[in-house]
Coordinates of C-alpha atoms and ligand atoms in Angstrom, one line a residue:
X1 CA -18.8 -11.2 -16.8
X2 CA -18.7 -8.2 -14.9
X3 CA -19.1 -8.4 -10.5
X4 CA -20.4 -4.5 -10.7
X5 CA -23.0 -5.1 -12.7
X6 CA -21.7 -1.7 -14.4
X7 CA -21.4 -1.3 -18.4
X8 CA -18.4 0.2 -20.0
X9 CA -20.2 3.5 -21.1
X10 CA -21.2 3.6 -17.1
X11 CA -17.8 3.2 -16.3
X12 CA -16.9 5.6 -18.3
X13 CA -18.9 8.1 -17.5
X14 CA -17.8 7.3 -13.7
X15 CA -14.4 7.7 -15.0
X16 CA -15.1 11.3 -16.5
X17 CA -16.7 12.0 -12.9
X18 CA -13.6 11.1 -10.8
X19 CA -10.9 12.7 -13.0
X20 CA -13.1 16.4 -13.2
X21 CA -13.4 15.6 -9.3
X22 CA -9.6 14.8 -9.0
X23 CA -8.6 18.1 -11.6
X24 CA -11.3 20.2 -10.4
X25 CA -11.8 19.8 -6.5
X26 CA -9.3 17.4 -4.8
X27 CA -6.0 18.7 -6.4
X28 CA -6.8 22.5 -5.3
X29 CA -8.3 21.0 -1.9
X30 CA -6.2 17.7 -1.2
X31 CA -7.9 15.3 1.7
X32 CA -5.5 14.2 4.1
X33 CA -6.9 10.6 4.9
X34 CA -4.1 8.4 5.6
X35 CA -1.0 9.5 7.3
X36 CA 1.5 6.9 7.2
X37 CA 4.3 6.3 9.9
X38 CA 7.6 4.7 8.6
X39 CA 8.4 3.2 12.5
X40 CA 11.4 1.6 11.4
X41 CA 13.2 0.3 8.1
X42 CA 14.6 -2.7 10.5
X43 CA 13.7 -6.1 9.2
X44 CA 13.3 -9.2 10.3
X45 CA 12.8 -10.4 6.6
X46 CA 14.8 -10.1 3.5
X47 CA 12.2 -10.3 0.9
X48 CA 12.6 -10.7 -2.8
X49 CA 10.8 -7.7 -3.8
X50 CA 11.1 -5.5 -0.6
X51 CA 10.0 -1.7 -2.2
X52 CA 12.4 0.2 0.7
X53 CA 15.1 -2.4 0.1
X54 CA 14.9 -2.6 4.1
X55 CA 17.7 -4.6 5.5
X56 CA 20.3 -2.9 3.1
X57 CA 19.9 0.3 4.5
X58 CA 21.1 1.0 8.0
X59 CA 18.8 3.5 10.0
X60 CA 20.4 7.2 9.7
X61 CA 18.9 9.1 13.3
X62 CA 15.6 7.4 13.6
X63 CA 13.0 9.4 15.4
X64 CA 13.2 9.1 18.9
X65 CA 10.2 8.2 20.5
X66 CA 10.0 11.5 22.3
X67 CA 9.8 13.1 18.6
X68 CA 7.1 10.8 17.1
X69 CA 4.9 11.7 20.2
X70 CA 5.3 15.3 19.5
X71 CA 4.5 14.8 15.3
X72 CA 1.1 12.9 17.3
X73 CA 0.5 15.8 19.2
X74 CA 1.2 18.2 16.5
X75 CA -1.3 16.1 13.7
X76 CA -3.9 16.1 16.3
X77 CA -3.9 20.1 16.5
X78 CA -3.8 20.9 12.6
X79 CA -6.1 18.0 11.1
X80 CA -8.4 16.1 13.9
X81 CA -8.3 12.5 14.7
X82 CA -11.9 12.1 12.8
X83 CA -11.4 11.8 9.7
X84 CA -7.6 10.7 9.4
X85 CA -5.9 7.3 9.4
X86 CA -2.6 6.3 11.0
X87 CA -1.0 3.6 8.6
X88 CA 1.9 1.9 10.8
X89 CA 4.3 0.5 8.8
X90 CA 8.3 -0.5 8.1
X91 CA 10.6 -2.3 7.9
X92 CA 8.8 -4.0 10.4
X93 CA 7.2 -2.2 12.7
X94 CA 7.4 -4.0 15.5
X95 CA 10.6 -4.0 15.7
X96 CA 10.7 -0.6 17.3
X97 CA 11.2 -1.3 20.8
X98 CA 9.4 1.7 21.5
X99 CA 6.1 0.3 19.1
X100 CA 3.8 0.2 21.8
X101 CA 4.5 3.2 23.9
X102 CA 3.8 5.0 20.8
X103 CA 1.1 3.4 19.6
X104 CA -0.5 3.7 22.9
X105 CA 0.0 7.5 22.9
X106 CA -2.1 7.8 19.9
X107 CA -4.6 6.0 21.1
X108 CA -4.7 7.6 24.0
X109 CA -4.9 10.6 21.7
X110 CA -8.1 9.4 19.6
X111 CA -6.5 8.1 16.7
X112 CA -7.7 5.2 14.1
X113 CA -4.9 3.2 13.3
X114 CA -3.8 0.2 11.3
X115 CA -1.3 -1.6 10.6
X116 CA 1.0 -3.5 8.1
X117 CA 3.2 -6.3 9.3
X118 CA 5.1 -9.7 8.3
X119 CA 3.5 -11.5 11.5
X120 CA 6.2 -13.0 12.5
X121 CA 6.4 -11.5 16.0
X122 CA 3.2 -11.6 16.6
X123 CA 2.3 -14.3 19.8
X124 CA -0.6 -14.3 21.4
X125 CA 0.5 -11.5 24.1
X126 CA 1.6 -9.3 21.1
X127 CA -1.8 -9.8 19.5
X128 CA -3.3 -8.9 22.9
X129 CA -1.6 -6.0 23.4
X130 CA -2.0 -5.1 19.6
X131 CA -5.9 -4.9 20.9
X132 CA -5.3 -2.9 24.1
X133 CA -3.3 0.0 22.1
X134 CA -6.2 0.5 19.9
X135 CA -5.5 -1.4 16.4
X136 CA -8.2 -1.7 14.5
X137 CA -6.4 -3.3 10.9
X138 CA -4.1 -5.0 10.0
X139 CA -2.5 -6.8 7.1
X140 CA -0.3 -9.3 7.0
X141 CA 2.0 -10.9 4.2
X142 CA 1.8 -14.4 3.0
X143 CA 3.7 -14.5 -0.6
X144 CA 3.1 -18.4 -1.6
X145 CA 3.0 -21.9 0.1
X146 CA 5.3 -22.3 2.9
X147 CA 8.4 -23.8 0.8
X148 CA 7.6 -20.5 -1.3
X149 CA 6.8 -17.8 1.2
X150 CA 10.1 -19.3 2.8
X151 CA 12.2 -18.5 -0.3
X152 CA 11.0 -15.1 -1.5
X153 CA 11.4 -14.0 2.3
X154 CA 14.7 -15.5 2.6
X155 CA 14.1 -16.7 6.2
X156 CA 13.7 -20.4 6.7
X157 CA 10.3 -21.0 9.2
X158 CA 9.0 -17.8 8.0
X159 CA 5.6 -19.1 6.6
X160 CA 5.0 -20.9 10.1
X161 CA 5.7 -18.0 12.3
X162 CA 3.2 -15.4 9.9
X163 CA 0.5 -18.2 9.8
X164 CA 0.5 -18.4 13.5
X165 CA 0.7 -14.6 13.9
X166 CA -2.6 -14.6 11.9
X167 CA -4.2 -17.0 14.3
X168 CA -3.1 -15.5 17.1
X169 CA -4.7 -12.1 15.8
X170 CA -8.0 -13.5 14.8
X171 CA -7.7 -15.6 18.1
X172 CA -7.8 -11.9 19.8
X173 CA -11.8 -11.5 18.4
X174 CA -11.0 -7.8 18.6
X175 CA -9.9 -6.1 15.5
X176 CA -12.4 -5.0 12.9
X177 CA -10.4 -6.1 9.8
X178 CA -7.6 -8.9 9.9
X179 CA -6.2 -9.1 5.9
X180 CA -3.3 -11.2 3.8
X181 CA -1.8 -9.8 1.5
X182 CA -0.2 -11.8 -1.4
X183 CA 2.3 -10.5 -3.8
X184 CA 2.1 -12.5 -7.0
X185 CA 5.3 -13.2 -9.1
X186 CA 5.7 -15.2 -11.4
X187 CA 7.0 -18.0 -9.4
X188 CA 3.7 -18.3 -7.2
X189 CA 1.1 -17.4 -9.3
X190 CA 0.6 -21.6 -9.8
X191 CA 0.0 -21.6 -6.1
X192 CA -2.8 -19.3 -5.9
X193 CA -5.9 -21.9 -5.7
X194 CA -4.1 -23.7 -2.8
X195 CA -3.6 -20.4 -1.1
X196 CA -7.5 -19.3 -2.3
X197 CA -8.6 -22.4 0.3
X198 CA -5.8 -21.8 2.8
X199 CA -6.6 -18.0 3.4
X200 CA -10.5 -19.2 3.1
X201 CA -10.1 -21.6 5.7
X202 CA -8.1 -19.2 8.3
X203 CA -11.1 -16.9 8.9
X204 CA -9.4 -13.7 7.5
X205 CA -12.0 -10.9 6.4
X206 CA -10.1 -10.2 2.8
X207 CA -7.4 -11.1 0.6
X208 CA -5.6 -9.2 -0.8
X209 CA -3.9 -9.9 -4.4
X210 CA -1.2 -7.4 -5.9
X211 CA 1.3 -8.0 -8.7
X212 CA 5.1 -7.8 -8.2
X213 CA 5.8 -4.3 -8.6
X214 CA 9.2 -2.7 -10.9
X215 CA 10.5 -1.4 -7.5
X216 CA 12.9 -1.5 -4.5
X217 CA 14.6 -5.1 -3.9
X218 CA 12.6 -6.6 -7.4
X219 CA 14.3 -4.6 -9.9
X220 CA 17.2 -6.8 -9.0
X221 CA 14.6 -9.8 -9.6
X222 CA 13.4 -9.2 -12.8
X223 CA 13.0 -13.1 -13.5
X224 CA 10.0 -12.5 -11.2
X225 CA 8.0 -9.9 -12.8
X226 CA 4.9 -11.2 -14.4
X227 CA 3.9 -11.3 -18.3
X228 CA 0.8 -9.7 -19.8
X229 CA -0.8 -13.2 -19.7
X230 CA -0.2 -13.6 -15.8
X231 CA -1.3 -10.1 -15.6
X232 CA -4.6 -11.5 -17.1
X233 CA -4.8 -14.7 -15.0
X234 CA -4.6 -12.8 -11.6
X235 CA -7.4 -10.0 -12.1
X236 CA -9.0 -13.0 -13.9
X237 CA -8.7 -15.0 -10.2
X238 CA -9.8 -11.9 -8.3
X239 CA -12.8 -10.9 -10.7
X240 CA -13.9 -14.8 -10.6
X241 CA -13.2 -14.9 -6.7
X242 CA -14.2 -11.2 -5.4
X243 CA -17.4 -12.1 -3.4
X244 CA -17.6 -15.6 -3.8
X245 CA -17.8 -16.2 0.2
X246 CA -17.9 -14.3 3.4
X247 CA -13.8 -13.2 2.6
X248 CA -13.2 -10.7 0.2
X249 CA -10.8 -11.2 -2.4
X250 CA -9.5 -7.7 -3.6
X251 CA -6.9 -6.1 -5.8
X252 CA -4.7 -3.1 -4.4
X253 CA -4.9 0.5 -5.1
X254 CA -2.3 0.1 -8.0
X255 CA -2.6 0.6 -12.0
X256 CA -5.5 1.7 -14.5
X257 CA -6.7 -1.1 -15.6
X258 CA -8.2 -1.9 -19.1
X259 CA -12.1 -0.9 -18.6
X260 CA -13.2 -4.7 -18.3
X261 CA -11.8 -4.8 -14.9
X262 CA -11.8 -1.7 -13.8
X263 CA -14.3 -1.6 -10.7
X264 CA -14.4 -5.3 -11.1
X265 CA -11.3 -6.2 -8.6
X266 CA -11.4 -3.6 -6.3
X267 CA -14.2 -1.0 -4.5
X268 CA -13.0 1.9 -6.4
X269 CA -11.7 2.9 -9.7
X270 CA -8.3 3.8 -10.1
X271 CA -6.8 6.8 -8.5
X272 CA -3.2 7.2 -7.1
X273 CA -4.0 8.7 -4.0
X274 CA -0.1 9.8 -3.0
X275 CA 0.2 13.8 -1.9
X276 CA -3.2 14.2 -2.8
X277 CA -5.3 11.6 -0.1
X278 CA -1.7 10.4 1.6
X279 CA 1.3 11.3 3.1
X280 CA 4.1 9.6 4.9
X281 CA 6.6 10.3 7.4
X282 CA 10.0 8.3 7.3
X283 CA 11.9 6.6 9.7
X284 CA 14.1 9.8 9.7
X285 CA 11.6 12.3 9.9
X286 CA 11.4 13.1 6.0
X287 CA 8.1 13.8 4.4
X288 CA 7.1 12.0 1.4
X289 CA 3.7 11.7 -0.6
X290 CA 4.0 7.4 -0.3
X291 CA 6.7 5.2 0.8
X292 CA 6.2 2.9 -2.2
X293 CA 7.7 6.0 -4.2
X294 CA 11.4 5.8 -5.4
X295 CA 13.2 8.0 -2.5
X296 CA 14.5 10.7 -4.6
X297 CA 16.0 13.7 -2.9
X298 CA 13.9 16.2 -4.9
X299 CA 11.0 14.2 -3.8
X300 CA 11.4 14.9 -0.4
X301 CA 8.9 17.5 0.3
X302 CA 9.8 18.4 4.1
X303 CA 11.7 16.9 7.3
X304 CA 9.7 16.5 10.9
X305 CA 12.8 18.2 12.8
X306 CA 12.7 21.6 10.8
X307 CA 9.0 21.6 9.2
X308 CA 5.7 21.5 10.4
X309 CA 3.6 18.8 8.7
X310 CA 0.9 21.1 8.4
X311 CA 2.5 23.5 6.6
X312 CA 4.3 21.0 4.4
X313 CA 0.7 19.1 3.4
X314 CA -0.4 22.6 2.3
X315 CA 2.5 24.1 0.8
X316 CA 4.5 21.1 -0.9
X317 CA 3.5 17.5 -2.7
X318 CA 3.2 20.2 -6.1
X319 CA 4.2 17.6 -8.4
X320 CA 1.1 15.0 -7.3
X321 CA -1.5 17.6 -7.8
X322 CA -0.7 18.3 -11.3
X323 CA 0.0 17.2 -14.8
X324 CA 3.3 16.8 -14.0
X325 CA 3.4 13.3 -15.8
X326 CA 1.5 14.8 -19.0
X327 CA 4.7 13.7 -20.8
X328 CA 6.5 11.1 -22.9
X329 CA 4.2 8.3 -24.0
X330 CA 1.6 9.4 -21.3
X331 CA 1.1 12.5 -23.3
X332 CA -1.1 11.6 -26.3
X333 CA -2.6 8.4 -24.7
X334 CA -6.6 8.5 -25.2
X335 CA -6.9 7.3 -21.4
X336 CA -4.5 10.1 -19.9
X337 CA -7.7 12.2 -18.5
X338 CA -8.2 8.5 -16.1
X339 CA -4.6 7.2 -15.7
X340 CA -2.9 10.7 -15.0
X341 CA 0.7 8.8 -15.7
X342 CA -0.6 5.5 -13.5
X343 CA 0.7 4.8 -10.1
X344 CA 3.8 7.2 -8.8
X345 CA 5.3 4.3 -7.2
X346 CA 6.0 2.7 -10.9
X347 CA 6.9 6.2 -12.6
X348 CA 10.3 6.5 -14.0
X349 CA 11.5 9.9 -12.8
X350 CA 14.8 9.5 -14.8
X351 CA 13.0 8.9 -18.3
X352 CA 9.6 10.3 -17.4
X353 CA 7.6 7.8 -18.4
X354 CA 6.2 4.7 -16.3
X355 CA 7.4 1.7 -16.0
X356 CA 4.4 -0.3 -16.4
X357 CA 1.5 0.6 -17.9
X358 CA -1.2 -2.0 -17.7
X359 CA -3.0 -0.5 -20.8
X360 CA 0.1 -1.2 -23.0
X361 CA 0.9 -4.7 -21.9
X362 CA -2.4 -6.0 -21.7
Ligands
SF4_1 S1 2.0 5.6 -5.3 FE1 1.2 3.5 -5.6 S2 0.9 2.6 -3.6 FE2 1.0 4.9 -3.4 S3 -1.1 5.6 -3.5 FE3 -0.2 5.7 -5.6 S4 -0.9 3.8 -6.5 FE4 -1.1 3.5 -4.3
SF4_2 S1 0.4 5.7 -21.4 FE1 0.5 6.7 -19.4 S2 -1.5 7.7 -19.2 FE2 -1.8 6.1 -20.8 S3 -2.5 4.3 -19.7 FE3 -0.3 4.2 -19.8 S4 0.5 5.0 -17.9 FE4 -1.6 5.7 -18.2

C-alpha cells in the first residue's frame, strides 16, 4: 500500500528529477539551509550509540562565547537570516553555561533556530526561557520504555526527567514543532507499539523513527544493530502509522530506500544533504559538512579562528559535491545516479565503500 499515492515509474521519474537537480544545479550552486552549532560535546548521558562518542572526549578550547557571537555576526553578513537554519546541538547543549546568552544573541539577530536535546534539563523555567530566546524546534530523545531508555542511556531516572522535559515544553504552548525522536535497535524495536500510544498521548507534533546507525559509541555495540527483517518491520511501522492521527510519524533523512518506501516514510526522497544543503561548526571551531560524519582530519574543511565560514562554504566541502563515492561496490550499482554512495555519515572512508546499504540488505 503506498501513503503517496505515487507509482514506482512516478517515483522514478521523481528520482531522475532530483539527481539531474542535485548533479546539474545544487552541486555547482550548493544551498546553505541549515548551519549547525556543535555548543558543546559535554554530556549529561552516556548513550549506547552516541555518534560523537560525547563523554569520552574531553573538550579541547571550546569556543568562547565571545567567539560564537562573532561566527553569528559574521553568518548574518555573508548569508541572511532568511533563508538559513540554526541547528543547536551537542553533547548536550544546554550544558553550555553560556546557552542562553548565545542563543539570545541570535535571536536578537533574526535567526530561526532549533534545537536537539536529551530533555533532561529542561524544567518549566528552562522551557520558558527556551520560548523567550526565540526557539522555534525542538527534538527530543526517547530510545524505548523507561527500563529501556534507562539502559541504553546509562543513567538511571533518565526516561522520567526527558518525559517531563517534553511536558514542560509542550506545557510552554509556544514552539511551532515539539518532536521525539526514537533510535530503534534491536533491543526496542518490541517496544515500539507501546511507545506509538505513549508519544500519541503526550501531544507531540511528530515522531520521529531512525535505525541504529554503524557509528560513534554503536560500533562498539554491534549486538544492537538491526537485521534486514527489523529493517522491514520499522519502515513497515512508519509507512502503516505516517498520518494515521494529528502526530506525524516520520523516518529521518538517512538511506535510499528500496522504491516501495521511498517517499512513503518521509516528505522527501532521499538526498544526503551534508556540504551541499548543511554545514556544521564544532565545539572547537572546525568546519565540517555534518556532525554525524566520522571526524577525520582530512575531512575537516576549515577552523572558525583562522577561516571565514563564508569562504570555507564556497571554496571547500569538494568531496560532497561530487562523485567522489563512484567507487567500490557503489560503482556499477543500477541505483548509483539516486543513492550517490548513501548517507556520508555511514560511508567507510578507509575501504570506500558504505557500510550499510539498504538496497543490499533489504
Ligand atoms: S550525513 Fe547522514 S545525517 Fe548528515 S545529511 Fe547526510 S544522511 Fe543526513
Ligand atoms: S551500492 Fe552504493 S550506490 Fe548502490 S544503493 Fe548501495 S550505497 Fe547506494
Amino acid at each position: 500500500m503506498s501513503n503517496s499515492g505515487l507509482s514506482d515509474s512516478v517515483k522514478r521519474k521523481h528520482l531522475n528529477q532530483l539527481a539531474t537537480y542535485r548533479d546539474e544545479e545544487l552541486r555547482p550552486h550548493p544551498a546553505l539551509h541549515s548551519l549547525f552549532f556543535e555548543l558543546t560535546i559535554n554530556c549529561n548521558e552516556h548513550c549506547l550509540h552516541c555518534g560523537s562518542k560525547c563523554g569520552d572526549i574531553s573538550e579541547e578550547a571550546p569556543l568562547t562565547t565571545a567567539e560564537w557571537k562573532h561566527i553569528l555576526d559574521d553568518v548574518k553578513k555573508d548569508f541572511g537570516t532568511d533563508a538559513l537554519r540554526l541547528c543547536i546541538t551537542g553533547g548536550e547543549p544546554l550544558l553550555n553555561k553560556d546557552f542562553f546568552d548565545i542563543m539570545g544573541y541570535a535571536h536578537s539577530l533574526g535567526f530561526d533556530w532549533g534545537m536537539t536535546s536529551n530533555g533532561t534539563l529542561i524544567t518549566p523555567e528552562v522551557a520558558h526561557k527556551l520560548a523567550e530566546t526565540g526557539m522555534r524546534t525542538i527534538s527530543i530523545s526517547v530510545d524505548g520504555l523507561k527500563d529501556t531508555h534507562d539502559w541504553f542511556r546509562q543513567v538511571p531516572g533518565s526516561y522520567e526527567r526527558t518525559m517531563a522535559g517534553i511536558r514542560n515544553l509542550l506545557n510552554e504552548k509556544s514552539f511551532n514543532h515539539v518532536q521525539v525522536t526514537t533510535v530503534v535497535h534491536h533491543r526496542n524495536i518490541g517496544e515500539l507499539d507501546e511507545m506509538y500510544e505513549i508519544m500519541k498521548a503526550l501531544g507531540i507534533r511528530s515522531w520521529r523513527v531512525i535505525n541504529i546507525e554503524p557509528i560513534g559509541r554503536a560500533k562498539d555495540n554491534p549486538e544492537l544493530m538491526l537485521t534486514g527483517d527489523e529493517y522491514k518491520y520499522v519502515l513497515d511501522f512508519i509507512k502503516t502509522h505516517r498520518f494515521e492521527s494529528p502526530m506525524e510519524v516520520t523516518y529521518g533523512c538517512s538511506h535510499f530506500l528500496p522504491i516501495e518506501y521511498e517517499r512513503e516514510v518521509r516528505k522527501w526522497y532521499f538526498l544526503c544533504n551534508a556540504g551541499v544543503y548543511t554545514a556544521s561548526i564544532m565545539y572547537n571551531g572546525n568546519i565540517g559538512a555534518c556532525l554525524d560524519i566520522e571526524r577525520r582530519p582530512e575531512l575537516v574543511e576549515g577552523n572558525i579562528r583562522r577561516d571565514r565560514f563564508k569562504d570555507v562554504w564556497e571554496k571547500g566541502f569538494k568531496i560532497y559535491r561530487s562523485d567522489y563515492r563512484k567507487c567500490g561496490p557503489c560503482k556499477d550499482c543500477p541505483d548509483y545516479k539516486y543513492c550517490a554512495g548513501d548517507s556520508f555519515h555511514t560511508w567507510n572512508f578507509d575501504k570506500m565503500e558504505p557500510n550499510l546499504c539498504l538496497r543490499k540488505l533489504l
